[in-house]
Every structure is written in C-alpha cells, then in structure tokens.
Short mmCIF file of C-alpha atoms and ligand atoms in Angstrom, two decimals:
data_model
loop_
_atom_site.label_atom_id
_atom_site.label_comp_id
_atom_site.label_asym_id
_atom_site.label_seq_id
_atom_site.Cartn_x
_atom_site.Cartn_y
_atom_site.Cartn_z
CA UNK P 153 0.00 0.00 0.00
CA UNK P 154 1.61 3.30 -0.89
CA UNK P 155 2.05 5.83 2.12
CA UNK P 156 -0.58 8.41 2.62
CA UNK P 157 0.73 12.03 2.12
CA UNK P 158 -0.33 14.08 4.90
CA UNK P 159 0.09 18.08 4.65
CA UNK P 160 -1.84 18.91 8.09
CA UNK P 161 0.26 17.91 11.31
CA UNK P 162 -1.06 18.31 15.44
CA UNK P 163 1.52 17.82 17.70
CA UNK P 164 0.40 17.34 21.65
CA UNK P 165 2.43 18.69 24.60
CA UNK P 166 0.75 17.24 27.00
CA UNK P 167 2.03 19.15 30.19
CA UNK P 168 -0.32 21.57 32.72
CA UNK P 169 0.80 22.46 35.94
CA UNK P 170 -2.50 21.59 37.63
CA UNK P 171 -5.42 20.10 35.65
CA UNK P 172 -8.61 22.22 35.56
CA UNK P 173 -11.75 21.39 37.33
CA UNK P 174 -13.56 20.44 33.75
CA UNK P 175 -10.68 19.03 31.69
CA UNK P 176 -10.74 15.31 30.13
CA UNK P 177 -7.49 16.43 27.54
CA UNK P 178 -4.42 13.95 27.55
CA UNK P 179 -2.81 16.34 30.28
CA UNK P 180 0.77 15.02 32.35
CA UNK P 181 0.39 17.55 35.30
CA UNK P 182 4.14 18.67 35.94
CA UNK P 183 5.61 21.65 37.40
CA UNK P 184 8.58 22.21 35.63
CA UNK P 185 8.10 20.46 32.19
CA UNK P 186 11.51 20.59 29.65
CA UNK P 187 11.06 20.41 25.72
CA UNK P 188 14.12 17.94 25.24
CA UNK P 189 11.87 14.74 26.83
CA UNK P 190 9.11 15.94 24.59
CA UNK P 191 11.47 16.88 21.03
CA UNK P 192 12.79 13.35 22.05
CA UNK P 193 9.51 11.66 22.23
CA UNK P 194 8.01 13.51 19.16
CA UNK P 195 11.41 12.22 17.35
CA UNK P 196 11.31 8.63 18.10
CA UNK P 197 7.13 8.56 16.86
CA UNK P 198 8.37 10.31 13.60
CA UNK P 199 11.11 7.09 13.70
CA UNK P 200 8.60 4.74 13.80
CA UNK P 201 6.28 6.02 11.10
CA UNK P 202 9.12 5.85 8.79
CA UNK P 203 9.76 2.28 9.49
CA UNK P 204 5.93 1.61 9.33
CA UNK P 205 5.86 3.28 6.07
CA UNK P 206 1.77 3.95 6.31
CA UNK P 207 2.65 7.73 5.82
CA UNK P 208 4.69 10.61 4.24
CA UNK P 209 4.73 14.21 5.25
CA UNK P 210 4.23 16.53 2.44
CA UNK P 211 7.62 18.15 1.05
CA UNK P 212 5.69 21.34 2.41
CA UNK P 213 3.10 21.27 5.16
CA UNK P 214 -0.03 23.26 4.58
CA UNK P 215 -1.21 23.37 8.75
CA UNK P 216 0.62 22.47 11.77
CA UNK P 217 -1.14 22.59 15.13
CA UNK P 218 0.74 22.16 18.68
CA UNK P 219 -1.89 22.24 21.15
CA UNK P 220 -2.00 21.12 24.76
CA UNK P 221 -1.79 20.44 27.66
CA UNK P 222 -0.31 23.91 27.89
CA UNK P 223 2.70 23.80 25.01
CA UNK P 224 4.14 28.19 26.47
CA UNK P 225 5.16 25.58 29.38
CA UNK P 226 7.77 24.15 27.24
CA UNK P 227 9.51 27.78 27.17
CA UNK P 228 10.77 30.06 24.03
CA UNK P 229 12.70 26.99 22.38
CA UNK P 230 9.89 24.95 22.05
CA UNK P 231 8.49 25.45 18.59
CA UNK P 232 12.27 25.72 17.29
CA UNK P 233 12.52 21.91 18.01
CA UNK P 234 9.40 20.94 16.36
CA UNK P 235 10.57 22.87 13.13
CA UNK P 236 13.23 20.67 13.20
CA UNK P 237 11.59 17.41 13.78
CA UNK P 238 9.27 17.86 10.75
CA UNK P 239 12.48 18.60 8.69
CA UNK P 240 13.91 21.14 7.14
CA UNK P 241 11.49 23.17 4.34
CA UNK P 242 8.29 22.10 5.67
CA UNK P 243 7.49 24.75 7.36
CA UNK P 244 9.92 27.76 6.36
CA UNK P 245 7.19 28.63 3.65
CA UNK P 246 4.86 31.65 3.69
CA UNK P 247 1.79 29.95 2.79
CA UNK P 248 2.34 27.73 6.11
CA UNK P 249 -0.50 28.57 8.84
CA UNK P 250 1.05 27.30 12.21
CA UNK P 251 -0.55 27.65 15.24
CA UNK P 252 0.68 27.06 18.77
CA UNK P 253 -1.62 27.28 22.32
CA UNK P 254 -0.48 29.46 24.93
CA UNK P 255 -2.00 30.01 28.15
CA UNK P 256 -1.97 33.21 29.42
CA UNK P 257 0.14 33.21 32.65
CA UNK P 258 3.21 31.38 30.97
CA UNK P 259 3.02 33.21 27.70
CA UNK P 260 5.12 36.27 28.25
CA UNK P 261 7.33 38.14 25.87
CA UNK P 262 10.05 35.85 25.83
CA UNK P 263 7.90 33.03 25.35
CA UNK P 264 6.34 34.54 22.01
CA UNK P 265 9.47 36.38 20.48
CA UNK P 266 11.23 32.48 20.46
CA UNK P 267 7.69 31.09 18.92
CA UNK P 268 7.46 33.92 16.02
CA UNK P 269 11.59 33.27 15.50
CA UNK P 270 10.91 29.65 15.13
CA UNK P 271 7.55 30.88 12.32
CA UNK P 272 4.59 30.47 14.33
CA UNK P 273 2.37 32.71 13.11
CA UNK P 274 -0.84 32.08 14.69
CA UNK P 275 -1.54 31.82 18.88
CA UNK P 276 -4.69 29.87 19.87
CA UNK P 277 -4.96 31.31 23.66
CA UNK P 278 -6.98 29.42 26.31
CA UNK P 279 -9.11 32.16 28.17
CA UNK P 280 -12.36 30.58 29.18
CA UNK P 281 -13.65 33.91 31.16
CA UNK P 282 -12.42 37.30 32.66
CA UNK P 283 -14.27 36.73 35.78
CA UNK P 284 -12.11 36.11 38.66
CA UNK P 285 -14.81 33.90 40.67
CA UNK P 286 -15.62 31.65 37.13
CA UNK P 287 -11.43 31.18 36.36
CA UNK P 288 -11.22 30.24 40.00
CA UNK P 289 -14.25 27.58 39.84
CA UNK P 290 -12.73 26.13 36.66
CA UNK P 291 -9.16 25.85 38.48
CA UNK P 292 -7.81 28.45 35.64
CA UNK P 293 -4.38 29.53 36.76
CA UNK P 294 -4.64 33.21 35.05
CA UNK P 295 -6.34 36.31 36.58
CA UNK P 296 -8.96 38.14 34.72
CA UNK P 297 -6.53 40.18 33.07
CA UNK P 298 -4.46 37.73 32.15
CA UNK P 299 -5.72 37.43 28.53
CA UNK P 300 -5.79 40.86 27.56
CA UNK P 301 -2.05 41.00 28.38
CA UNK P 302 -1.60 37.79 26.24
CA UNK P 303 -3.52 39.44 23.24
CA UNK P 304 -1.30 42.69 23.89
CA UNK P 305 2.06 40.06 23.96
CA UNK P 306 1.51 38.83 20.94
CA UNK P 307 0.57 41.87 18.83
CA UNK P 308 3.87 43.24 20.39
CA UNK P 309 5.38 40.50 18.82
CA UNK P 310 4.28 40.66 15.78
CA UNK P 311 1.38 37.80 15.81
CA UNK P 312 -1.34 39.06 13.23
CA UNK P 313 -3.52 36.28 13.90
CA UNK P 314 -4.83 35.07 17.62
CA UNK P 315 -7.84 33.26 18.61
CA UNK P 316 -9.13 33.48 21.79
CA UNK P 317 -11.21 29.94 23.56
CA UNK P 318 -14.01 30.70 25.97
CA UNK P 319 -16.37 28.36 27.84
CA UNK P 320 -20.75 28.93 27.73
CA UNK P 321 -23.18 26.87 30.05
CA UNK P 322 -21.89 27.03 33.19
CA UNK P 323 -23.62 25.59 36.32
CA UNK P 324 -26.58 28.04 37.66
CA UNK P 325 -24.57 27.88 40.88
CA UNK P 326 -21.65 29.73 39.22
CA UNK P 327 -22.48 33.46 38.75
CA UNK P 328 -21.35 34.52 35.57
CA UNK P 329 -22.22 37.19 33.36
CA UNK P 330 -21.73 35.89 29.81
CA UNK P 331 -22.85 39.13 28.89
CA UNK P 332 -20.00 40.95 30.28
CA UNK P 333 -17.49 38.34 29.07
CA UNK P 334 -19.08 39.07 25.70
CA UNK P 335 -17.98 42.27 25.64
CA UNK P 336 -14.68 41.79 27.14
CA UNK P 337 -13.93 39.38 24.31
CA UNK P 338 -14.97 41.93 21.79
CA UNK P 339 -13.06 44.62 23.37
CA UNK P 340 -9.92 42.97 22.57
CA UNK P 341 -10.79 42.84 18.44
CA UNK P 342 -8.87 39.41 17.93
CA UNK P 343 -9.76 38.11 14.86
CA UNK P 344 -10.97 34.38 15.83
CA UNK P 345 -12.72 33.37 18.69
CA UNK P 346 -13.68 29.84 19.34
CA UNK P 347 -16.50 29.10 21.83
CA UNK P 348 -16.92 25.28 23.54
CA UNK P 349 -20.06 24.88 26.01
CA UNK P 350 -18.71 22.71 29.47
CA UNK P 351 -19.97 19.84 29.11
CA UNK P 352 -19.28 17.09 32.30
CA UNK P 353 -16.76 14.05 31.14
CA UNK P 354 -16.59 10.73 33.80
CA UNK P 355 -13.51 10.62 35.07
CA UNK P 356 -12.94 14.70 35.38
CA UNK P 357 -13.76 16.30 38.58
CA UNK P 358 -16.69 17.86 37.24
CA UNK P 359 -18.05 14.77 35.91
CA UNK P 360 -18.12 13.21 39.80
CA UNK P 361 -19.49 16.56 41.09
CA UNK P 362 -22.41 15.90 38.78
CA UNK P 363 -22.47 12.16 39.09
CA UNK P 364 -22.71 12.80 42.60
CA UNK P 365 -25.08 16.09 42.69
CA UNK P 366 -23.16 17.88 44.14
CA UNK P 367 -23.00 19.85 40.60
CA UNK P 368 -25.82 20.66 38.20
CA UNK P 369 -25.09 21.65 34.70
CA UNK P 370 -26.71 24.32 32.94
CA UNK P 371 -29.99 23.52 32.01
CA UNK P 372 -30.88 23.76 28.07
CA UNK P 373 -32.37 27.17 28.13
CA UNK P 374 -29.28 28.90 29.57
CA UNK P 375 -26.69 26.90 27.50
CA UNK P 376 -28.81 27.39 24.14
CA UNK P 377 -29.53 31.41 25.08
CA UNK P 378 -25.62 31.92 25.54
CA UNK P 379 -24.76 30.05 22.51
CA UNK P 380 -27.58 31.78 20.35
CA UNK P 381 -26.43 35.80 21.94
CA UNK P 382 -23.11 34.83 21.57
CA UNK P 383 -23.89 34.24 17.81
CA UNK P 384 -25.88 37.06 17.17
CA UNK P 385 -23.65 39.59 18.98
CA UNK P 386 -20.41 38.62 17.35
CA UNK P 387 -22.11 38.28 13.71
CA UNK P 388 -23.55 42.01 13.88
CA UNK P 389 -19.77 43.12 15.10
CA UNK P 390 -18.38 41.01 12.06
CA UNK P 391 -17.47 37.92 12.50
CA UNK P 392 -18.04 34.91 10.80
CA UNK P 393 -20.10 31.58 12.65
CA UNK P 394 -18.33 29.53 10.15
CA UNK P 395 -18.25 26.42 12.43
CA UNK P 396 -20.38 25.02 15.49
CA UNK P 397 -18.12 26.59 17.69
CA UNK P 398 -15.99 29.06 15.48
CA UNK P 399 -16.05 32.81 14.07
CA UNK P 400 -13.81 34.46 12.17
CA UNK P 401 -12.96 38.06 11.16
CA UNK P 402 -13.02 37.54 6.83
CA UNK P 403 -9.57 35.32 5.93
CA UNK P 404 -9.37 34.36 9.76
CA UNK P 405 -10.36 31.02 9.36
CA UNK P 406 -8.24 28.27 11.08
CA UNK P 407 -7.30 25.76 8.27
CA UNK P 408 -6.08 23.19 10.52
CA UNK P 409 -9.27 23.06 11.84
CA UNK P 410 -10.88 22.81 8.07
CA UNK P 411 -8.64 19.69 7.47
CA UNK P 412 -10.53 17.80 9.75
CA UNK P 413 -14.26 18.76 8.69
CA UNK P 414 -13.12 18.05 5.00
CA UNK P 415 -12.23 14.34 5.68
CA UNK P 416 -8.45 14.77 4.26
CA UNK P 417 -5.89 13.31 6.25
CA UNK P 418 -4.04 14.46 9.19
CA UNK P 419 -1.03 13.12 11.11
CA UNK P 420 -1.31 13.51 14.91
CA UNK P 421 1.90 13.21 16.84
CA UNK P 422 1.95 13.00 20.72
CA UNK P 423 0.23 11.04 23.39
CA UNK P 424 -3.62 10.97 22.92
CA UNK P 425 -3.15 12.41 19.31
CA UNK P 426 -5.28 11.33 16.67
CA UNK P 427 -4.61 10.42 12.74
CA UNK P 428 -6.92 10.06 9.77
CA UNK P 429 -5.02 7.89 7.00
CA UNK P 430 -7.91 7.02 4.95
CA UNK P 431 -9.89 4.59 5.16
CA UNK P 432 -8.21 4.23 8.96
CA UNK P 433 -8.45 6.41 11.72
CA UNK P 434 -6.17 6.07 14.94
CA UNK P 435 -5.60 7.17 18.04
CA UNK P 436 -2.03 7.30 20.52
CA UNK P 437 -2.22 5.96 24.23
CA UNK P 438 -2.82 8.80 26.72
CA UNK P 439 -1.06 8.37 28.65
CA UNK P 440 2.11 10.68 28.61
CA UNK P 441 4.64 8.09 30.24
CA UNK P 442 3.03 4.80 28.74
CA UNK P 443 3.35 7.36 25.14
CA UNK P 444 7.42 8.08 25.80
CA UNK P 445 8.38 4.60 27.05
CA UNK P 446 6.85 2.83 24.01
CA UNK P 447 8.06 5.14 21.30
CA UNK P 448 11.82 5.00 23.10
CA UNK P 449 11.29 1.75 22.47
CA UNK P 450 10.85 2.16 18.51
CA UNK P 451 7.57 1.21 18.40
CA UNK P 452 4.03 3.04 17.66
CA UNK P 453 2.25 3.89 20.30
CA UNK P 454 -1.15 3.22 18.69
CA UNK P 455 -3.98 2.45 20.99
CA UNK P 456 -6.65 1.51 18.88
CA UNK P 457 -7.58 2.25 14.97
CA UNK P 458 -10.38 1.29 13.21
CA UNK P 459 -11.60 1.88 8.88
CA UNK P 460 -14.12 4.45 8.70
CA UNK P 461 -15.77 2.89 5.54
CA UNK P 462 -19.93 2.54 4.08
CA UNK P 463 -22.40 3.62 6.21
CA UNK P 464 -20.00 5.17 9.16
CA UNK P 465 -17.93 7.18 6.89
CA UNK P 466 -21.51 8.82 4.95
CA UNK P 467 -22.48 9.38 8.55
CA UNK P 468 -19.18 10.70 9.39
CA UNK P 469 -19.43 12.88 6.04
CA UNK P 470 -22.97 14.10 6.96
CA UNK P 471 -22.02 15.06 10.36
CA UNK P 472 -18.53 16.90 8.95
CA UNK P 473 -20.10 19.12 6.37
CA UNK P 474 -23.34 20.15 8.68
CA UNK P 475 -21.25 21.33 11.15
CA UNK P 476 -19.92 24.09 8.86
CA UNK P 477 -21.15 27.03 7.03
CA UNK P 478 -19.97 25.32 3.58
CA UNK P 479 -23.23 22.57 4.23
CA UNK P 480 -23.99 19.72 2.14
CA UNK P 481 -25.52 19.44 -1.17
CA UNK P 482 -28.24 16.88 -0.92
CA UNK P 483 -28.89 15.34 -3.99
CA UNK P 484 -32.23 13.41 -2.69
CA UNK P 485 -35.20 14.16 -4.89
CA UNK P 486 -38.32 16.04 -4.33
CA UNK P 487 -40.85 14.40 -2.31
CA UNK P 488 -38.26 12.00 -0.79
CA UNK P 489 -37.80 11.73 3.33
CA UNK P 490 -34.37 13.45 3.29
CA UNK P 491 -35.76 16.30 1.44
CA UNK P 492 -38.97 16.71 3.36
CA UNK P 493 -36.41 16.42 6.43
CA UNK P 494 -34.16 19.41 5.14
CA UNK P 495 -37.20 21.60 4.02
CA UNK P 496 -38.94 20.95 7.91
CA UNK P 497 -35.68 22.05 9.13
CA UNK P 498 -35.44 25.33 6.73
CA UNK P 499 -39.53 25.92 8.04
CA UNK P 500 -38.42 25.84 11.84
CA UNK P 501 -35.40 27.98 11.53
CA UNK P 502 -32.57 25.41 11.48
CA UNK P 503 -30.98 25.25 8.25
CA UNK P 504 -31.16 27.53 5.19
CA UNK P 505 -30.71 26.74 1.24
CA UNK P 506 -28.11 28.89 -0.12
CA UNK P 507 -28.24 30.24 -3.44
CA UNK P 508 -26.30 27.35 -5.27
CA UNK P 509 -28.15 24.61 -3.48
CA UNK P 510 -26.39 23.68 -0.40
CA UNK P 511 -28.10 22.82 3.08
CA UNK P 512 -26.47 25.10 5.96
CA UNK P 513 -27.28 24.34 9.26
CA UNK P 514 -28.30 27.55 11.62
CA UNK P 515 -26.96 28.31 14.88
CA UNK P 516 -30.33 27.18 15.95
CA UNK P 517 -29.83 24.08 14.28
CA UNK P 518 -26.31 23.72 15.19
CA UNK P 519 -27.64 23.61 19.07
CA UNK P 520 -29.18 19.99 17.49
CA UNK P 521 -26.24 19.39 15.24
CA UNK P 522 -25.91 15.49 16.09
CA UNK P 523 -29.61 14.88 16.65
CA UNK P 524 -30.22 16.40 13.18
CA UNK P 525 -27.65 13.89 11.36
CA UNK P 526 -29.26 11.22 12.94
CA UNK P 527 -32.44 11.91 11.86
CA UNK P 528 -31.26 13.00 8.40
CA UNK P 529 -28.63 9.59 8.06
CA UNK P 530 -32.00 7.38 8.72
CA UNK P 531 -34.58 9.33 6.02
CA UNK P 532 -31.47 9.11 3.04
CA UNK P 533 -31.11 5.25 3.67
CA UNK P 534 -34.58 4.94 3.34
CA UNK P 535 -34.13 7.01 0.02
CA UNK P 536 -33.25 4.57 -3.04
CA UNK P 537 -31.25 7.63 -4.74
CA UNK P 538 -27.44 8.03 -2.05
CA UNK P 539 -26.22 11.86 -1.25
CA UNK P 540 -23.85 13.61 -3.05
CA UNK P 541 -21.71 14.48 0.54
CA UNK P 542 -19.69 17.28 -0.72
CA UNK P 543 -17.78 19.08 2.28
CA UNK P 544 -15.27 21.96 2.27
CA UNK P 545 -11.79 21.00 0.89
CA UNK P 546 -8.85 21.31 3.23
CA UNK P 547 -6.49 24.56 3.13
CA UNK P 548 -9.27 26.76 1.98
CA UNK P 549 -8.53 30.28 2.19
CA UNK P 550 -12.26 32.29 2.65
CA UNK P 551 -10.41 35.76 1.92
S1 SF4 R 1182 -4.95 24.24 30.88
FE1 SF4 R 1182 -6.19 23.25 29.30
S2 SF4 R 1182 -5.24 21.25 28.97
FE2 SF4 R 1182 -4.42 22.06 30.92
S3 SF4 R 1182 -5.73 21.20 32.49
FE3 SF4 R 1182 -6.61 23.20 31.96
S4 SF4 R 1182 -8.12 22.77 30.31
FE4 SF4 R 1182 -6.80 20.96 30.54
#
C-alpha cells in the first residue's frame, strides 16, 4: 500500500501544571516540564512512522497545530525543536498557517518572540472567562486580566492572527455574566474566537461533582440562550459563525481546523493524538509516560484504529459538512424523506438553502447538530437515490 501524504500535522504537549476542574485532555500535570523529553519523544514517533511506512509528510506542510496540555510551558525553544523534527522546508514557507496554544500566565514576551523566530504565526490562547470567581471555579491559573495582556504580547510580537477559547453553560450555581465576558472578548478585536459549552466528562472532577449532585449543569435554556447571543452579537460586530463553535474576522479562518471537517488526512503526533489515513483512523495511548516509554522503544504507540468505511464514513461525512457554514448538497429528490427532512428544518429555523443549493445548518440548528444527522442519516437510507456528501476542501482560504 503506498504511504498516505499528509500536509496537516497536530503535535500534543501534553504538560499543565495543575489540571482544571472540567478538563478530560491527555494532560501530564508537571511543574517544571523541559522540551528535550518531549522533542525526544516527538522524534522517536516520527522514527517509527518511517519504518511503518503507512505515511509521508508533504515536502511542504499546509497546517501544523501544537496544542496542549499547555505547550508556552515548554519555554521560548519549544516550537524551534518541532521545526526541526518535521524537517527542514516544511514549514519555512509563507503559505504555512502554524498555530501554537499558549495560556496566558506562561506566555510572556520571551515566550512569544522564540515562537514567532521559530515561524509560528498564529496563537490559539486558552481564556475561558475574565471573571475572577468563574477562572477560580474552573481551576484556571490566570487572573482576569491575564488574557488581555496575552492578546497585547503577541501583537507586540508581531502575531497578526490570535484566537481566543471561551467556555458557555456554566452551572446556575456559578455566577457569571456571559454578557460581560461578551464584551470583554470583543473589546480585545482578535480576529478568531472559538467558543466550547462545558460539558461534564466521567472521570474529570466535574463529571463526579455531577455524578454525585453535588454539581448541576446548565440547564438547556441557559446553555442554548448563551450560545444563540453569543452568535448574534459577534455576527452584527463582524465575525463569521463559520463552524459550530468558530467565528472568524473575513480570511481568519483556522485551516487546521478545516482539514478535519473536509475528511483529508491528518497526522497527529503526541500522546492521545489522533490520525486520519484514509480509510483508517487512529488514536495514541494517553497516557504521557506509557506514550514516551513505548516510542523509546521504537515502536508506535497506537492504541486503537479502526476503517471508517460505508455507512460510518456517509455518517461521518454528513455530520462533517453540517457542522460548517460550507453545508452539504443533498442530492435526494423532491418528495423523498431526506428532502422533506431538510425543508422541515429550513420551516423551523434550522438550516437555510443557499443560493447554489447547499443545506447550511443555523446556529439554531447547530444547538441539534448530532440529533439532526441522525435523523437525516436514517430518512437518506430509506431514500433509493445516495447523497452527493460534498464538504469543504482542506487549506481553503475564505479571503
Ligand atoms: S490548561 Fe487546558 S489542557 Fe491544561 S488542564 Fe486546563 S483545560 Fe486541561
């Protein structure tokens, strides 16, 4: 079997120096994390690829993600080592988008004059609120300040793109004023802001709190009213909902991001880290130590895989494309199921036609996103005519 080419690359570093209240990431809490373990780790996994031979980087690399974990941890050197484990040229090109995460307490000027040296030229920063009471809840190790200094850092250094992460549908117990945080995120004028709504994973503190009532999430009407003002209020200043969770400033789109609603392939290197090498997806071990110890060893450190092929990848497809602004085009007839499906949707406010044909889920829709595919997978296999699935391509520029 020839090698898959892969042009889109997320490297994990998995270290946090506490773990948040809510967090289920692959996360190695350490308190004084170096990037040699880590370059070394990355190193030996790019060793054992090669000997697997089930995939090639691209002579040039169109994306590359290093996300966390916390990677401004691993200090002003950090992204200087991974430019030289993907290998020289790959990423020394301008049409390269490379992003890195930073949290705001270790992300000072040192940390992002090394990063833009090295070519990053995106920061992703993990911000969540700027209410003292809510970062203290979540077990955020930042003040409410802290990300406006991190926004001001990185224009200082020269960063023209930085998205900023905050969290919606917080307990009722936990005053917040989403409102407030709102405009506080506007205020700053970054040009992508991604928006995730806390949801309780077993295992995470937060998901025993619950399990044990001692917690109670948000219930629908507050998590759905954030998400739907948080929509409105950043479309009329602008931005872009291009994704469930994502707006953009025009040409501010991540296109790491895009490579994985398109369905192309993507190389994930780290612990936890997926891949996509079609028809097979992957996934590492979690476990940082388990991760490092088995690809010393020159072996993968695969945990599981499995083909995403038939009725799980149109499902998979389906679920991809409605979860963007660039839709599907549905190519089931008049007065089939599917189509009666889409036009009910359109009626209640959930999806839209646009002018060349495509089905776009709303941000009232989106709310329903996996509920909708559902429904929409089980009326086209009833069809006798299949979909034509046709999602975004990876590397799109929307300028
Ligand atoms: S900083 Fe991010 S990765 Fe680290 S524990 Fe908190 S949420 Fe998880």
């Amino acid at each position: 079997m020839n090698p898959v080419e892969v042009a889109a690359v997320y490297l994990h570093a998995p270290f946090c120096l506490r773990r948040c209240f809510y967090c289920d990431f692959a996360v190695d809490v350490h308190r004084s994390p170096e990037p040699e373990p880590w370059w070394a780790a990355l190193e030996a996994e790019c060793g054992a690829l090669a000997s697997e031979g089930r995939v090639r980087l691209a002579p040039r690399l169109d994306t590359v993600y290093v996300g966390g974990g916390t990677p401004s941890l691993l200090g002003p050197e950090a992204m200087a080592g991974v430019a030289r484990i993907l290998g020289p040229g790959r990423l020394d090109h301008d049409g390269v988008e490379w992003t890195a995460e930073a949290n705001p307490e270790s992300f000072d000027g040192g940390v992002a004059a090394g990063w833009r040296r090295a070519g990053v030229n995106r920061i992703s920063l993990g911000t969540q609120s700027f209410q003292e009471n809510v970062l203290r809840w979540m077990g955020r190790l930042h003040g409410a300040e802290g990300a406006e200094q991190a926004v001001a850092t990185a224009r200082r250094e020269g960063f023209a793109s930085t998205s900023v992460d905050l969290i919606f549908g917080l307990p009722s117990t936990v005053p917040r004023d989403w409102g407030a945080d709102l405009d506080r995120v506007l205020a700053l004028d970054v040009p992508h802001l991604s928006l995730y709504g806390l949801t309780a994973e077993s295992g995470t503190p937060l998901g025993r709190a619950v399990a044990e009532g001692r917690t109670v999430l948000a219930d629908e009407t507050r998590y759905e009213d954030e998400y739907l003002e948080a929509s409105e209020r950043l479309r009329a200043e602008g931005y872009e909902h291009y994704e469930v969770s994502n707006f953009a400033r025009p040409g501010h789109r991540s296109r790491h991001n895009a490579v994985y609603w398109s369905g192309a392939p993507y190389l994930g290197l780290g612990n936890g880290a997926h891949s996509f090498l079609p028809p097979e997806r992957r996934w590492n071990v979690r476990d940082w130590s388990v991760y490092a110890r088995t690809v010393a060893g020159g072996a993968l450190a695969v945990e599981a895989r499995e083909e995403v092929e038939g009725s799980a990848r149109r499902l998979e497809e389906l679920w991809l494309g409605l979860r963007t602004d660039g839709g599907i085009r549905l190519a089931a007839p008049e007065g089939s199921g599917a189509r009666a499906l889409a036009e009910a949707w359109v009626g209640a406010g959930r999806a839209r036609w646009t002018p060349d044909g495509r089905l776009v889920l709303t941000p009232a829709g989106w709310l329903l996103l996996d509920r909708l595919v559902v429904d929409l997978a089980g009326r086209l296999d009833d069809d006798p005519r299949p979909p034509s699935v046709d999602p975004p391509r990876p590397g799109r520029r929307s300028s």
